[in-house]
Backbone as a chain_set.jsonl record, in Angstrom:
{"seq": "XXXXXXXXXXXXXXXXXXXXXXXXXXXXXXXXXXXXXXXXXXXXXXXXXXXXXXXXXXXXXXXXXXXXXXXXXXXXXXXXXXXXXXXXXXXXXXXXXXXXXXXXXXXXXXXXXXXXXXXXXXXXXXXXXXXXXXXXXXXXXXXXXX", "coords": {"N": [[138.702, 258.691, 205.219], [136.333, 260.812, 203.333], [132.73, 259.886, 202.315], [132.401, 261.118, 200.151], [134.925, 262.01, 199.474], [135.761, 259.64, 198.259], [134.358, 259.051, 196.05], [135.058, 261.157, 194.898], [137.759, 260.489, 194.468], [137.311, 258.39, 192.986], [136.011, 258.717, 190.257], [137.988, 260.256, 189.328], [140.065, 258.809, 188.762], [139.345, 257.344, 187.002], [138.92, 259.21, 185.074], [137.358, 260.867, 185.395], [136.253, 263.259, 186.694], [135.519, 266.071, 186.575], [132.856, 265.598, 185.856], [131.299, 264.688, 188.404], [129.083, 265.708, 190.676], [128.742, 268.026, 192.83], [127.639, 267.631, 196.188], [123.572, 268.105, 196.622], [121.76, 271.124, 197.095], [120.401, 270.466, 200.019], [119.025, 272.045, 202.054], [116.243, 274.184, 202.677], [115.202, 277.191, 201.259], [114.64, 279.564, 202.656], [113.102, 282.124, 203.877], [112.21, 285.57, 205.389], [109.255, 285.428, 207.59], [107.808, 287.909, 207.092], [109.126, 289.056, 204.537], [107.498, 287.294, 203.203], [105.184, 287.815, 203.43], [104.925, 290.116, 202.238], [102.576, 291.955, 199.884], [102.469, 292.752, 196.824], [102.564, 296.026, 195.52], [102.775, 296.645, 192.543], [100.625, 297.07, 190.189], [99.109, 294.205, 187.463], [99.439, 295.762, 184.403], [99.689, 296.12, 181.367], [102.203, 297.931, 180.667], [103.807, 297.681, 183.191], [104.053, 294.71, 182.802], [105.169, 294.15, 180.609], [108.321, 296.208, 180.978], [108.784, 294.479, 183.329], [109.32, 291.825, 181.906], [111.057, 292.653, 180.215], [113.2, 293.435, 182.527], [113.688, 290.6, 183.323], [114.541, 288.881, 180.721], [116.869, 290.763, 180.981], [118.27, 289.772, 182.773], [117.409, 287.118, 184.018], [117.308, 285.276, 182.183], [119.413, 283.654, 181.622], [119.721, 281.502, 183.208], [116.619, 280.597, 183.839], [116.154, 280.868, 181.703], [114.259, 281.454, 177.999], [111.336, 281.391, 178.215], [110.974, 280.261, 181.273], [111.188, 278.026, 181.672], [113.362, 277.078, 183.183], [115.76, 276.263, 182.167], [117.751, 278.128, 180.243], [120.554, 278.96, 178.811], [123.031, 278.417, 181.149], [121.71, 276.815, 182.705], [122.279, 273.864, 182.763], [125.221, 273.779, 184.183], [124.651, 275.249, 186.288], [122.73, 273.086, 187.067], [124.757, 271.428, 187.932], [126.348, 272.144, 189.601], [124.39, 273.011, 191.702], [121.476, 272.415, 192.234], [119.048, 272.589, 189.924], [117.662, 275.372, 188.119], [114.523, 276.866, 188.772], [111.364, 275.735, 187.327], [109.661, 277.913, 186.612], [107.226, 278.1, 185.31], [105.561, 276.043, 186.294], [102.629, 275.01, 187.964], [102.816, 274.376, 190.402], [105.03, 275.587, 191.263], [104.73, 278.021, 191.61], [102.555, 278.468, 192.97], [103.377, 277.589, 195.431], [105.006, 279.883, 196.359], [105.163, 282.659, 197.357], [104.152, 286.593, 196.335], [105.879, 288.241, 198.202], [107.977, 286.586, 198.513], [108.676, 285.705, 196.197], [110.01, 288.553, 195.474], [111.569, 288.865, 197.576], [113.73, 286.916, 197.076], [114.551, 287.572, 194.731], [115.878, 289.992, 195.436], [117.473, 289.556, 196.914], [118.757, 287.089, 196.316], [120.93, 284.026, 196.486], [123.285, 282.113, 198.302], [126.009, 279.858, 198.645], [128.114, 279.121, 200.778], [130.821, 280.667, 199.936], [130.171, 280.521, 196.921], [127.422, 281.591, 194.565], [124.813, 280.831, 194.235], [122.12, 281.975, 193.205], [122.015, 285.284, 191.942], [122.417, 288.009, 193.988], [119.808, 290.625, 192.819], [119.518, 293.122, 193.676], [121.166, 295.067, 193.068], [121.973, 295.215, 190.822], [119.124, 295.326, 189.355], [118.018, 298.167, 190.53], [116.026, 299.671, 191.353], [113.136, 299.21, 193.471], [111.028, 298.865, 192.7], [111.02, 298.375, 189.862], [111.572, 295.665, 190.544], [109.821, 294.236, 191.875], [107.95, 294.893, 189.404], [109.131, 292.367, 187.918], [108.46, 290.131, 189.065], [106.005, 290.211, 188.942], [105.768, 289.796, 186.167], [107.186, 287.017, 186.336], [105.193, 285.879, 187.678], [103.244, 285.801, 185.182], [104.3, 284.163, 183.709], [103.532, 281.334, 184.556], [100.329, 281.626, 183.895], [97.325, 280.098, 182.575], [96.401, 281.785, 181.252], [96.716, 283.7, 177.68]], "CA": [[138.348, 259.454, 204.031], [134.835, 260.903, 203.626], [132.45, 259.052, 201.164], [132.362, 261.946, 199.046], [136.117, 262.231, 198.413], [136.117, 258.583, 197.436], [133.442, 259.265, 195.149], [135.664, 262.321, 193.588], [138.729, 259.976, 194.143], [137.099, 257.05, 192.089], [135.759, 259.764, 189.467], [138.754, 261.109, 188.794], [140.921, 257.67, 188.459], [138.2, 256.979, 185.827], [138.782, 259.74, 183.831], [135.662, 261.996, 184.539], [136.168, 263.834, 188.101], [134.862, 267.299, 186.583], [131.714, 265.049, 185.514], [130.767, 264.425, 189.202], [128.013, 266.418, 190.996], [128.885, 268.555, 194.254], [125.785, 267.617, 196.951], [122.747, 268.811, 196.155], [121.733, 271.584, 198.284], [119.393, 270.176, 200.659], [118.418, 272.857, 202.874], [115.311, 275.032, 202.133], [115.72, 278.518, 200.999], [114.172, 280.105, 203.486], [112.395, 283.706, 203.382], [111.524, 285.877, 206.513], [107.752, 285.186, 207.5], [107.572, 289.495, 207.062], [108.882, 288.911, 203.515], [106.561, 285.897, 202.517], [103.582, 288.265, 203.179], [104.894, 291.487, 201.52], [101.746, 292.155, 198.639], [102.907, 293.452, 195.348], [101.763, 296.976, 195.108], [102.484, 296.895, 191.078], [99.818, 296.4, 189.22], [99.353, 293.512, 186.416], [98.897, 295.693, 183.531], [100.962, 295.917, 180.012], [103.235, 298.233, 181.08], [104.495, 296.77, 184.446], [104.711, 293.316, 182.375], [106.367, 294.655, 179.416], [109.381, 295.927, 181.845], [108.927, 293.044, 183.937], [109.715, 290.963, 180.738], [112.502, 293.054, 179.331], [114.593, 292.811, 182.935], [113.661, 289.008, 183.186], [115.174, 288.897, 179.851], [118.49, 290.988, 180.744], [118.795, 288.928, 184.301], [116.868, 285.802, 184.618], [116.958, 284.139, 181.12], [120.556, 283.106, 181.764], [119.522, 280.276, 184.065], [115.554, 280.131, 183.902], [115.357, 280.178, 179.991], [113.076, 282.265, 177.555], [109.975, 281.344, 179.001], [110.973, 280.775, 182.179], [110.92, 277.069, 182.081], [115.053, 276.287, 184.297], [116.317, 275.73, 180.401], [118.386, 278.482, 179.903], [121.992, 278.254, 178.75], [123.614, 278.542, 182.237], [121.052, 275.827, 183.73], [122.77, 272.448, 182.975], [126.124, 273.988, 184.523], [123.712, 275.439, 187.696], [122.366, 271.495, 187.647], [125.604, 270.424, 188.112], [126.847, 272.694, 190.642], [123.851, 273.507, 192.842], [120.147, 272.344, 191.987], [118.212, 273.346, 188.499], [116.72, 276.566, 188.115], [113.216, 276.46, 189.291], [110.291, 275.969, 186.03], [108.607, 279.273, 186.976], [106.035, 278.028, 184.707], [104.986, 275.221, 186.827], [101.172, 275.595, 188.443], [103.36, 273.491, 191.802], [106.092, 276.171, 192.089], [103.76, 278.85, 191.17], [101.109, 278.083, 194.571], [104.311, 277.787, 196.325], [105.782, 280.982, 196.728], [103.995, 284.361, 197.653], [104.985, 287.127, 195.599], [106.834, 288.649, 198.692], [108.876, 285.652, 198.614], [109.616, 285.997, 194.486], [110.473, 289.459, 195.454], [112.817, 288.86, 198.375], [114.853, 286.23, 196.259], [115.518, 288.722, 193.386], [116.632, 290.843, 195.974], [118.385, 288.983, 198.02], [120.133, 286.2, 195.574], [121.132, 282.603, 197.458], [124.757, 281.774, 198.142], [126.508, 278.424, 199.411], [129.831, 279.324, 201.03], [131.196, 281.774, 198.093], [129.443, 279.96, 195.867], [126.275, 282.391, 193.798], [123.543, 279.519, 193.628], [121.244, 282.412, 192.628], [122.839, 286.552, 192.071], [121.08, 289.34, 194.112], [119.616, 291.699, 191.782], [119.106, 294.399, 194.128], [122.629, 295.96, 192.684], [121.287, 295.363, 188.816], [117.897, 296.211, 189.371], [117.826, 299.205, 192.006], [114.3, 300.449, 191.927], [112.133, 297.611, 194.343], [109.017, 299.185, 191.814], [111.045, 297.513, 188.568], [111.67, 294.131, 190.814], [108.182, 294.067, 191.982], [107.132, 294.395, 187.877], [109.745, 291.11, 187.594], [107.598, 289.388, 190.179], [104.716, 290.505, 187.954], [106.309, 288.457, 184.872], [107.148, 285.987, 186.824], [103.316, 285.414, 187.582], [102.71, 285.427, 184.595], [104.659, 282.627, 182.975], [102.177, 280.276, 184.96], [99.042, 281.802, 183.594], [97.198, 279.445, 181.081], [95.751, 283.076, 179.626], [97.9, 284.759, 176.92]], "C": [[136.82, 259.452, 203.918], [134.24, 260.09, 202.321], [132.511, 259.833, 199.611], [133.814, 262.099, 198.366], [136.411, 260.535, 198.04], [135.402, 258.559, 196.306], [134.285, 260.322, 194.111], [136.976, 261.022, 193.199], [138.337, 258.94, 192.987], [137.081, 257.709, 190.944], [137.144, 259.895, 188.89], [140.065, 260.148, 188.215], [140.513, 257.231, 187.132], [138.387, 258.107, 184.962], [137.521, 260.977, 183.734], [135.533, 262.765, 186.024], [135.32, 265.381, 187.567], [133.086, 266.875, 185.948], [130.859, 264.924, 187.025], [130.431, 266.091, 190.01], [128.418, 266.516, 192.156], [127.321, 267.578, 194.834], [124.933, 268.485, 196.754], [122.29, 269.684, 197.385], [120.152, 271.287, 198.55], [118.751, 271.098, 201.461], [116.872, 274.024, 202.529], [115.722, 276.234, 202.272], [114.904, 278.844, 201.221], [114.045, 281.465, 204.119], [111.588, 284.045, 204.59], [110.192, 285.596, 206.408], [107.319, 287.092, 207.007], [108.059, 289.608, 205.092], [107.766, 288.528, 202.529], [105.341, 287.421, 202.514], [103.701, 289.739, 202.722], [103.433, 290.851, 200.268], [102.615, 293.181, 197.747], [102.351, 294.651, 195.189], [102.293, 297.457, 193.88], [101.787, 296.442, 190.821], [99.583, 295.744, 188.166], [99.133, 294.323, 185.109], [100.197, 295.954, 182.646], [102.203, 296.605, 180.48], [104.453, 297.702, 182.187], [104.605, 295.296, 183.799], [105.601, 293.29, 181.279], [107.85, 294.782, 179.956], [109.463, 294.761, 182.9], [109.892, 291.828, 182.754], [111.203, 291.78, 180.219], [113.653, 292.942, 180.859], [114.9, 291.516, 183.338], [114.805, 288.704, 182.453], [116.629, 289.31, 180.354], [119.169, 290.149, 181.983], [118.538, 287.548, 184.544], [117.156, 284.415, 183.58], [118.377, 282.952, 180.621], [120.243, 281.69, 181.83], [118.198, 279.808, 183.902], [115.201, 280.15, 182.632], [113.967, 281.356, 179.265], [111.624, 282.964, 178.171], [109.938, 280.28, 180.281], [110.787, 279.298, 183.102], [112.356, 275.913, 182.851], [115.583, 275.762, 182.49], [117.132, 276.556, 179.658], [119.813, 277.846, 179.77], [123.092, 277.987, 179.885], [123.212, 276.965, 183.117], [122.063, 274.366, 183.965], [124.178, 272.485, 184.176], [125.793, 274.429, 186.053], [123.295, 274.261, 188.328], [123.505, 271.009, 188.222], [126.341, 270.888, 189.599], [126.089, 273.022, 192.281], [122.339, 272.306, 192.764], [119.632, 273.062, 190.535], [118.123, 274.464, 188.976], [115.413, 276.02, 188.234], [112.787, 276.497, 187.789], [109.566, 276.94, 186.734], [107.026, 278.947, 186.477], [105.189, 276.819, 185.183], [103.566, 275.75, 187.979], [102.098, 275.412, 189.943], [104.361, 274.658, 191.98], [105.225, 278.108, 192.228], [102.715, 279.139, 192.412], [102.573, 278.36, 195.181], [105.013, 278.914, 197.198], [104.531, 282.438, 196.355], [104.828, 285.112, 196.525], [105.846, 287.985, 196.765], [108.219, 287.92, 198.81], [109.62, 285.901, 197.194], [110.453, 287.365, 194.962], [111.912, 289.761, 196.2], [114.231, 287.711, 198.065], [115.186, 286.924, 195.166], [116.276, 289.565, 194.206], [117.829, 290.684, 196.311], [119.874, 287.874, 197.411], [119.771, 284.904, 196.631], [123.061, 282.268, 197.155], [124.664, 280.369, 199.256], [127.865, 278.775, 199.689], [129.582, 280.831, 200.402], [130.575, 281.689, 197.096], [127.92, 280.518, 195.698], [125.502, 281.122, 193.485], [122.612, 280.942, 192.62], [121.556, 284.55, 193.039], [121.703, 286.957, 192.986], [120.795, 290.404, 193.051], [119.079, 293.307, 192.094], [120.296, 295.667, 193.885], [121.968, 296.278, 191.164], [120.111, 295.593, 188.774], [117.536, 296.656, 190.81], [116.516, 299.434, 192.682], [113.254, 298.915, 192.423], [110.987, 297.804, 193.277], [109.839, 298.326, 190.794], [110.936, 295.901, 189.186], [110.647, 293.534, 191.147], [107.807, 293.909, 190.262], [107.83, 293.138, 187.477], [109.044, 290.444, 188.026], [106.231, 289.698, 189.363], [105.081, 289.501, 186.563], [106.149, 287.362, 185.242], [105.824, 285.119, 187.15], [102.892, 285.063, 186.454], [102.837, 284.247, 183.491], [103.797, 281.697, 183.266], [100.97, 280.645, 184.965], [99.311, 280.91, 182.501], [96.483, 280.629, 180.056], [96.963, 283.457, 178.666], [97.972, 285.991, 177.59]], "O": [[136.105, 258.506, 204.246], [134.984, 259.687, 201.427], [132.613, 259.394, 198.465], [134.0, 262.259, 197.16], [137.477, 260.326, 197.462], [135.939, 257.917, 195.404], [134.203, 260.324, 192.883], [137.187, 260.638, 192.049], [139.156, 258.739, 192.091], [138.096, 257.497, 190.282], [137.24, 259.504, 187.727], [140.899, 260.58, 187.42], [141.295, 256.806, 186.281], [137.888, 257.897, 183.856], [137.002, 261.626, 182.826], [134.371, 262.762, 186.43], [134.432, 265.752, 188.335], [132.268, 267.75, 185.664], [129.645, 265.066, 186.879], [131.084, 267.134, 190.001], [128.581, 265.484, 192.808], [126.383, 267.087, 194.206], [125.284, 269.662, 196.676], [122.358, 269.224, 198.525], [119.146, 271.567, 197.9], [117.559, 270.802, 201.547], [117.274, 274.782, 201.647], [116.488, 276.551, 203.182], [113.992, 278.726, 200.403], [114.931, 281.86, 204.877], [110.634, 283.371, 204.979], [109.746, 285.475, 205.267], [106.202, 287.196, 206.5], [107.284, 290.247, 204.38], [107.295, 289.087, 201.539], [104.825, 287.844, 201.479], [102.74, 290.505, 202.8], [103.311, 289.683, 199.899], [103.254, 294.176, 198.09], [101.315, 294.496, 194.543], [102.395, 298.684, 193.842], [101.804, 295.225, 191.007], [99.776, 296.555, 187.26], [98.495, 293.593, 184.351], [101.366, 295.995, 183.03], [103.212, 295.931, 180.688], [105.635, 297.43, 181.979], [105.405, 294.598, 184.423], [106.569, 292.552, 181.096], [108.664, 293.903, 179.67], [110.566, 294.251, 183.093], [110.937, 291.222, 182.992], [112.25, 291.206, 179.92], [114.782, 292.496, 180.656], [116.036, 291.174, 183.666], [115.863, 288.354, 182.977], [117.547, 288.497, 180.251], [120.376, 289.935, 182.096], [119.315, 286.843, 185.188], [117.218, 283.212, 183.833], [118.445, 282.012, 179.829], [120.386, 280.855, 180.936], [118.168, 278.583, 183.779], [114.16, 279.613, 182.253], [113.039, 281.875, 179.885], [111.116, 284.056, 178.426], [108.988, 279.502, 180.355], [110.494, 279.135, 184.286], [112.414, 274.693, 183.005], [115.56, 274.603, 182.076], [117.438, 276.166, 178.531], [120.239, 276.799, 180.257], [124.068, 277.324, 179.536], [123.933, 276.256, 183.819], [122.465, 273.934, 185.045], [124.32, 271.543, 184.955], [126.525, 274.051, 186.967], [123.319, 274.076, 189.545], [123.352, 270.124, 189.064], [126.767, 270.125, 190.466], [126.595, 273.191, 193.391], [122.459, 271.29, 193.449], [120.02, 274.202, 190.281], [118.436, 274.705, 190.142], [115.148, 274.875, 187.87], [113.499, 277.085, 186.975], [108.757, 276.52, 187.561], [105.979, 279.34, 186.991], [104.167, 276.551, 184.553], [103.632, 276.767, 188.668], [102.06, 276.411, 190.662], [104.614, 274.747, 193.182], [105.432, 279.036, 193.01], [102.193, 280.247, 192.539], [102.829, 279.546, 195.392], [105.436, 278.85, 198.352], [103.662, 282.848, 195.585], [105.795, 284.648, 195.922], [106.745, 288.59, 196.182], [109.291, 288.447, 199.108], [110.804, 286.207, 197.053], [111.671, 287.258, 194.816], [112.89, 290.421, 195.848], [115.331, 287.688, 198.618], [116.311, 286.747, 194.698], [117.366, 289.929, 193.765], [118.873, 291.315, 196.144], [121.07, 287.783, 197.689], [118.77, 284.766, 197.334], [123.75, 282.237, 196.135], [123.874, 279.99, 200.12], [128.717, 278.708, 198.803], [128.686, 281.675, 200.384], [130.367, 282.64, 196.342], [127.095, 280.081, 196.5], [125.679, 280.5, 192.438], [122.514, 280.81, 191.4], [121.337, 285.035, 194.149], [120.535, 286.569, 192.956], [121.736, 290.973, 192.498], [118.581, 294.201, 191.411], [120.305, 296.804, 194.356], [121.609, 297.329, 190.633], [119.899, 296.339, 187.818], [117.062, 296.065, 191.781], [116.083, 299.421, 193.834], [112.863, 297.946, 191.771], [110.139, 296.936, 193.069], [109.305, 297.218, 190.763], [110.372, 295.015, 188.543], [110.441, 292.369, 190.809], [107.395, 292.815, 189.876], [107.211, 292.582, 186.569], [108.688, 289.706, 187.108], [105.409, 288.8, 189.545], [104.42, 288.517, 186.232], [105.275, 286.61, 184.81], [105.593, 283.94, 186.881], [102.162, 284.073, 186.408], [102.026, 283.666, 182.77], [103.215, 281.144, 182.333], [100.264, 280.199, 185.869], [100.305, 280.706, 181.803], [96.157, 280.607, 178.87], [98.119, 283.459, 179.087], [98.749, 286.862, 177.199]]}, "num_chains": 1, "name": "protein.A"}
């Protein structure tokens, strides 16, 4: 028996098996090098962050929370099943990722098995110009300007 089903088996003798935490996914989510270096050709200004912000809002705020900090209402149930939602608003995840990379994970989504770690949104938001202005939001949660 593997260590993990003694771990559910013990769990669940105890009274709390839907309390215990799948494995965390270890693998890096990993974005063509031709993605990573797409540039954003939307430009930061009100408009492109305004819609940026309103389909954040109808798509993202599930799991990443208002402002964008992995604290939405979905997250704890995402913690338990996969990994948090990223803090967008962190300076560390923020350096991390290009914006071809933000762009090709809205697109693209992340699955485990069957299992939706993170939707694609290239079905719910069609036009690459609105998902590019998401990727424009997204920037801007980790500004310290208003």
């Amino acid at each position: 028996m593997s260590a993990l089903a003694l771990v559910v088996l013990a769990a669940s003798l105890a009274g709390g098996a839907e309390d215990v935490a799948p494995p965390a996914i270890d693998d890096p989510w990993t974005v063509p090098p031709e993605a990573r270096s797409l540039t954003n050709p939307v430009s930061p200004t009100p408009d492109a962050l305004r819609k940026g912000r309103s389909l954040f809002g109808q798509h993202c705020v599930i799991c990443h929370g208002e402002s964008g900090k992995g604290d939405g209402p979905n997250a704890r149930m995402h913690a338990r099943r996969a990994k948090p939602p990223q803090d967008l608003t962190l300076p560390a995840v923020q350096r991390k990722m290009t914006d071809g990379e933000i762009f090709w994970k809205l697109t693209n989504g992340r699955r485990r098995g069957s299992q939706i770690i993170m939707p694609s949104f290239e079905g719910d938001i069609p036009s690459p110009e609105d998902r590019w202005k998401v990727v424009v939001y997204i920037r801007s949660l980790g500004s310290t300007t208003p």
